[in-house]
Amino acid sequence: MATRLNVLPDHLAVEERPGRGRCLILKRPAAAGEVLLAESPVCCIATRYVAMHELPAGAELTISYMPLGDPPDLRRQRLRDEYNFSCDCARCQVEAASEAATVAAEAAEVAKAMAAAGGAADAMAMEQGDEERPPFAVGDVDETYVALYVLKHVCDQCLGTMAPLITAPSSCLCNRCGTTRTEAEFLARAEAHFAGDEHEHEDDEEMM
Ligand SMILES: [Zn+2]
Ligand SMILES: [Zn+2]
């Protein structure tokens, strides 16, 4: 990120890292919500880069290329079309594995329904469909972590990115519409999500 910068603030450095190329590195720890870099170019929009969580000294700084809430297929396609690479970050790997498992489970359900309707029984597919599978994980990132991260950091009003407030890091501020969300509001949202409340956005959709 930001290797185009000529002058860096004291707390940042550019380093060559094996397998990563030129990286922007943090030279000291940073707090959640801290503005690590602010650019005000004459020609375009002023930009502030805010730490989404605490960072240790030596951490590589990365940015999201697109809105955090975009679905996996859309992200992958845009990264291929606009940035010319296929992303294999932990989140993309976890979401791809989860998606493949859902497709397999749906296929197993169809096979089961066909078998029940008098077609040939596909024992393998039936077994597969009945299994409780453990969450996929890549390092520390698993499906639950991804779901919670998106619930915490995607604005439910405008789909902007919600970064922690430096003055109250358990609350988040939307970079697009300026809405704030407290920890309690986030927990209520997470609880509704995991309770299977799929109609969270029903009202919003009806208004559109
Ligand atoms: Zn990715
Ligand atoms: Zn917003």
CSV table of C-alpha atoms and ligand atoms in Angstrom, one decimal:
chain,number,residue,atom,x,y,z
A,1,MET,CA,0.0,0.0,0.0
A,2,ALA,CA,1.0,3.6,-0.7
A,3,THR,CA,4.4,2.8,-2.0
A,4,ARG,CA,3.9,5.8,-4.3
A,5,LEU,CA,4.5,8.2,-1.4
A,6,ASN,CA,7.7,10.2,-1.6
A,7,VAL,CA,7.7,11.4,2.0
A,8,LEU,CA,6.6,9.2,4.8
A,9,PRO,CA,5.7,10.1,8.4
A,10,ASP,CA,8.3,8.9,11.0
A,11,HIS,CA,6.2,6.0,12.1
A,12,LEU,CA,6.1,4.4,8.6
A,13,ALA,CA,8.7,2.8,6.4
A,14,VAL,CA,8.8,1.0,3.1
A,15,GLU,CA,10.4,-2.4,3.3
A,16,GLU,CA,11.0,-5.3,0.9
A,17,ARG,CA,9.5,-8.5,2.4
A,18,PRO,CA,9.9,-12.0,1.0
A,19,GLY,CA,6.9,-13.0,-1.1
A,20,ARG,CA,5.2,-9.7,-0.5
A,21,GLY,CA,7.3,-7.2,-2.4
A,22,ARG,CA,7.5,-3.6,-1.3
A,23,CYS,CA,5.4,-3.2,1.9
A,24,LEU,CA,4.4,-0.3,4.0
A,25,ILE,CA,5.5,-1.1,7.5
A,26,LEU,CA,4.5,0.4,10.9
A,27,LYS,CA,7.5,1.2,13.0
A,28,ARG,CA,5.7,1.5,16.3
A,29,PRO,CA,2.5,0.0,17.7
A,30,ALA,CA,-0.8,1.7,16.8
A,31,ALA,CA,-4.1,2.0,18.5
A,32,ALA,CA,-7.5,1.1,17.0
A,33,GLY,CA,-9.0,4.1,15.2
A,34,GLU,CA,-5.6,5.9,14.9
A,35,VAL,CA,-5.1,7.9,11.6
A,36,LEU,CA,-1.9,6.4,10.3
A,37,LEU,CA,-1.6,8.4,7.1
A,38,ALA,CA,-3.5,11.4,5.7
A,39,GLU,CA,-3.1,12.5,2.1
A,40,SER,CA,-4.4,15.8,0.7
A,41,PRO,CA,-3.4,15.8,-3.0
A,42,VAL,CA,-4.2,18.9,-5.0
A,43,CYS,CA,-5.8,16.9,-7.7
A,44,CYS,CA,-8.2,14.6,-6.0
A,45,ILE,CA,-10.1,13.6,-2.8
A,46,ALA,CA,-8.3,13.9,0.6
A,47,THR,CA,-7.8,10.4,2.2
A,48,ARG,CA,-7.3,9.3,5.7
A,49,TYR,CA,-6.0,5.8,6.5
A,50,VAL,CA,-7.4,4.6,9.8
A,51,ALA,CA,-6.2,1.5,11.8
A,52,MET,CA,-9.2,-0.9,12.0
A,53,HIS,CA,-7.7,-2.6,15.1
A,54,GLU,CA,-4.6,-2.4,17.3
A,55,LEU,CA,-1.4,-3.1,15.4
A,56,PRO,CA,2.0,-4.2,16.6
A,57,ALA,CA,5.3,-2.6,15.6
A,58,GLY,CA,6.5,-4.2,12.4
A,59,ALA,CA,3.0,-4.9,11.1
A,60,GLU,CA,2.4,-4.6,7.3
A,61,LEU,CA,-0.3,-2.0,6.5
A,62,THR,CA,-2.8,-3.1,4.0
A,63,ILE,CA,-6.0,-1.5,2.6
A,64,SER,CA,-9.2,-3.0,1.4
A,65,TYR,CA,-9.5,-2.5,-2.4
A,66,MET,CA,-13.3,-2.3,-2.2
A,67,PRO,CA,-16.2,-2.1,0.2
A,68,LEU,CA,-15.8,-4.8,2.9
A,69,GLY,CA,-19.5,-5.9,2.6
A,70,ASP,CA,-19.2,-6.8,-1.2
A,71,PRO,CA,-20.1,-10.4,-1.7
A,72,PRO,CA,-17.1,-12.8,-2.5
A,73,ASP,CA,-18.0,-13.3,-6.2
A,74,LEU,CA,-18.2,-9.6,-6.9
A,75,ARG,CA,-14.9,-8.9,-5.0
A,76,ARG,CA,-13.1,-11.7,-6.9
A,77,GLN,CA,-14.3,-10.5,-10.3
A,78,ARG,CA,-13.4,-6.8,-9.6
A,79,LEU,CA,-10.0,-7.8,-8.3
A,80,ARG,CA,-9.4,-9.8,-11.5
A,81,ASP,CA,-10.9,-7.2,-13.9
A,82,GLU,CA,-9.6,-4.0,-12.3
A,83,TYR,CA,-6.5,-5.0,-10.4
A,84,ASN,CA,-5.4,-8.0,-12.4
A,85,PHE,CA,-4.9,-10.5,-9.6
A,86,SER,CA,-6.8,-13.3,-7.8
A,87,CYS,CA,-7.0,-12.7,-4.1
A,88,ASP,CA,-6.0,-15.6,-1.8
A,89,CYS,CA,-6.2,-13.8,1.5
A,90,ALA,CA,-7.5,-15.7,4.5
A,91,ARG,CA,-11.0,-14.2,4.1
A,92,CYS,CA,-11.3,-15.2,0.4
A,93,GLN,CA,-10.1,-18.7,1.1
A,94,VAL,CA,-12.6,-19.2,4.0
A,95,GLU,CA,-15.5,-17.8,2.0
A,96,ALA,CA,-14.6,-19.9,-1.1
A,97,ALA,CA,-14.5,-23.1,1.1
A,98,SER,CA,-17.7,-22.2,2.8
A,99,GLU,CA,-19.4,-21.5,-0.5
A,100,ALA,CA,-18.2,-24.8,-2.0
A,101,ALA,CA,-19.6,-26.7,1.1
A,102,THR,CA,-22.9,-24.9,0.7
A,103,VAL,CA,-23.2,-26.0,-2.9
A,104,ALA,CA,-22.2,-29.6,-2.0
A,105,ALA,CA,-24.8,-29.6,0.8
A,106,GLU,CA,-27.5,-28.3,-1.6
A,107,ALA,CA,-26.6,-31.0,-4.2
A,108,ALA,CA,-26.8,-33.6,-1.4
A,109,GLU,CA,-30.2,-32.2,-0.4
A,110,VAL,CA,-31.4,-32.5,-4.1
A,111,ALA,CA,-30.0,-36.1,-4.3
A,112,LYS,CA,-31.8,-37.0,-1.1
A,113,ALA,CA,-35.1,-35.6,-2.3
A,114,MET,CA,-34.7,-37.5,-5.6
A,115,ALA,CA,-33.9,-40.7,-3.7
A,116,ALA,CA,-36.9,-40.1,-1.4
A,117,ALA,CA,-39.1,-39.6,-4.5
A,118,GLY,CA,-38.2,-43.0,-5.7
A,119,GLY,CA,-35.0,-42.4,-7.8
A,120,ALA,CA,-31.7,-44.1,-7.2
A,121,ALA,CA,-30.4,-43.5,-3.7
A,122,ASP,CA,-27.1,-41.8,-3.6
A,123,ALA,CA,-25.8,-43.0,-0.2
A,124,MET,CA,-22.6,-40.9,-0.3
A,125,ALA,CA,-24.4,-37.7,-1.0
A,126,MET,CA,-27.0,-38.4,1.7
A,127,GLU,CA,-24.2,-39.0,4.3
A,128,GLN,CA,-22.4,-35.9,3.3
A,129,GLY,CA,-25.6,-33.7,3.6
A,130,ASP,CA,-26.3,-35.0,7.1
A,131,GLU,CA,-22.8,-34.2,8.5
A,132,GLU,CA,-22.3,-31.3,10.8
A,133,ARG,CA,-19.1,-29.7,9.5
A,134,PRO,CA,-16.6,-27.7,11.5
A,135,PRO,CA,-16.1,-24.1,10.5
A,136,PHE,CA,-13.4,-23.5,7.9
A,137,ALA,CA,-10.3,-21.7,9.1
A,138,VAL,CA,-7.2,-20.2,7.6
A,139,GLY,CA,-4.8,-19.3,10.5
A,140,ASP,CA,-6.8,-17.3,13.0
A,141,VAL,CA,-9.5,-16.5,10.5
A,142,ASP,CA,-12.6,-18.7,10.4
A,143,GLU,CA,-16.2,-18.3,9.1
A,144,THR,CA,-17.4,-16.9,12.5
A,145,TYR,CA,-14.6,-14.4,12.6
A,146,VAL,CA,-15.3,-13.2,9.0
A,147,ALA,CA,-19.1,-12.9,9.8
A,148,LEU,CA,-18.4,-10.9,13.0
A,149,TYR,CA,-15.9,-8.7,11.2
A,150,VAL,CA,-18.3,-7.8,8.5
A,151,LEU,CA,-21.1,-7.2,11.0
A,152,LYS,CA,-18.9,-4.9,13.0
A,153,HIS,CA,-17.3,-3.0,10.2
A,154,VAL,CA,-19.9,-2.7,7.4
A,155,CYS,CA,-22.4,0.1,7.9
A,156,ASP,CA,-26.0,-1.2,7.8
A,157,GLN,CA,-27.2,2.1,6.6
A,158,CYS,CA,-25.0,2.7,3.5
A,159,LEU,CA,-22.6,-0.3,3.4
A,160,GLY,CA,-19.6,2.1,4.1
A,161,THR,CA,-16.7,0.9,6.2
A,162,MET,CA,-17.0,1.5,10.0
A,163,ALA,CA,-13.7,2.1,11.7
A,164,PRO,CA,-13.1,2.3,15.5
A,165,LEU,CA,-13.2,5.8,17.0
A,166,ILE,CA,-9.9,6.7,18.6
A,167,THR,CA,-11.7,8.3,21.5
A,168,ALA,CA,-14.0,5.3,22.1
A,169,PRO,CA,-12.5,2.3,20.2
A,170,SER,CA,-15.4,0.0,21.0
A,171,SER,CA,-17.6,2.3,18.9
A,172,CYS,CA,-17.3,2.6,15.2
A,173,LEU,CA,-17.8,5.5,12.7
A,174,CYS,CA,-18.9,5.0,9.1
A,175,ASN,CA,-16.5,6.5,6.6
A,176,ARG,CA,-19.4,7.2,4.2
A,177,CYS,CA,-22.5,8.4,6.0
A,178,GLY,CA,-21.0,9.3,9.4
A,179,THR,CA,-23.3,7.0,11.4
A,180,THR,CA,-21.8,5.7,14.7
A,181,ARG,CA,-22.5,2.3,16.2
A,182,THR,CA,-21.8,1.4,19.8
A,183,GLU,CA,-20.5,-1.9,21.0
A,184,ALA,CA,-24.0,-2.7,22.4
A,185,GLU,CA,-25.6,-2.0,19.0
A,186,PHE,CA,-23.0,-4.2,17.3
A,187,LEU,CA,-23.6,-7.1,19.8
A,188,ALA,CA,-27.4,-6.8,19.2
A,189,ARG,CA,-26.8,-6.9,15.4
A,190,ALA,CA,-24.5,-10.0,15.8
A,191,GLU,CA,-27.0,-11.7,18.1
A,192,ALA,CA,-29.8,-11.1,15.6
A,193,HIS,CA,-27.6,-12.4,12.7
A,194,PHE,CA,-26.6,-15.7,14.5
A,195,ALA,CA,-30.2,-16.2,15.7
A,196,GLY,CA,-31.0,-16.6,12.0
A,197,ASP,CA,-32.7,-13.3,11.6
A,198,GLU,CA,-32.4,-13.1,7.8
A,199,HIS,CA,-34.9,-10.3,7.5
A,200,GLU,CA,-32.7,-7.7,9.1
A,201,HIS,CA,-32.7,-5.6,5.9
A,202,GLU,CA,-36.3,-6.2,4.9
A,203,ASP,CA,-37.4,-2.6,5.8
A,204,ASP,CA,-34.5,-1.0,3.9
A,205,GLU,CA,-35.3,-3.1,0.8
A,206,GLU,CA,-39.0,-2.1,0.9
A,207,MET,CA,-38.0,1.5,0.9
A,208,MET,CA,-35.8,1.3,-2.2
B,1,ZN,ZN,-9.2,-11.7,-0.4
B,2,ZN,ZN,-22.8,4.5,6.6
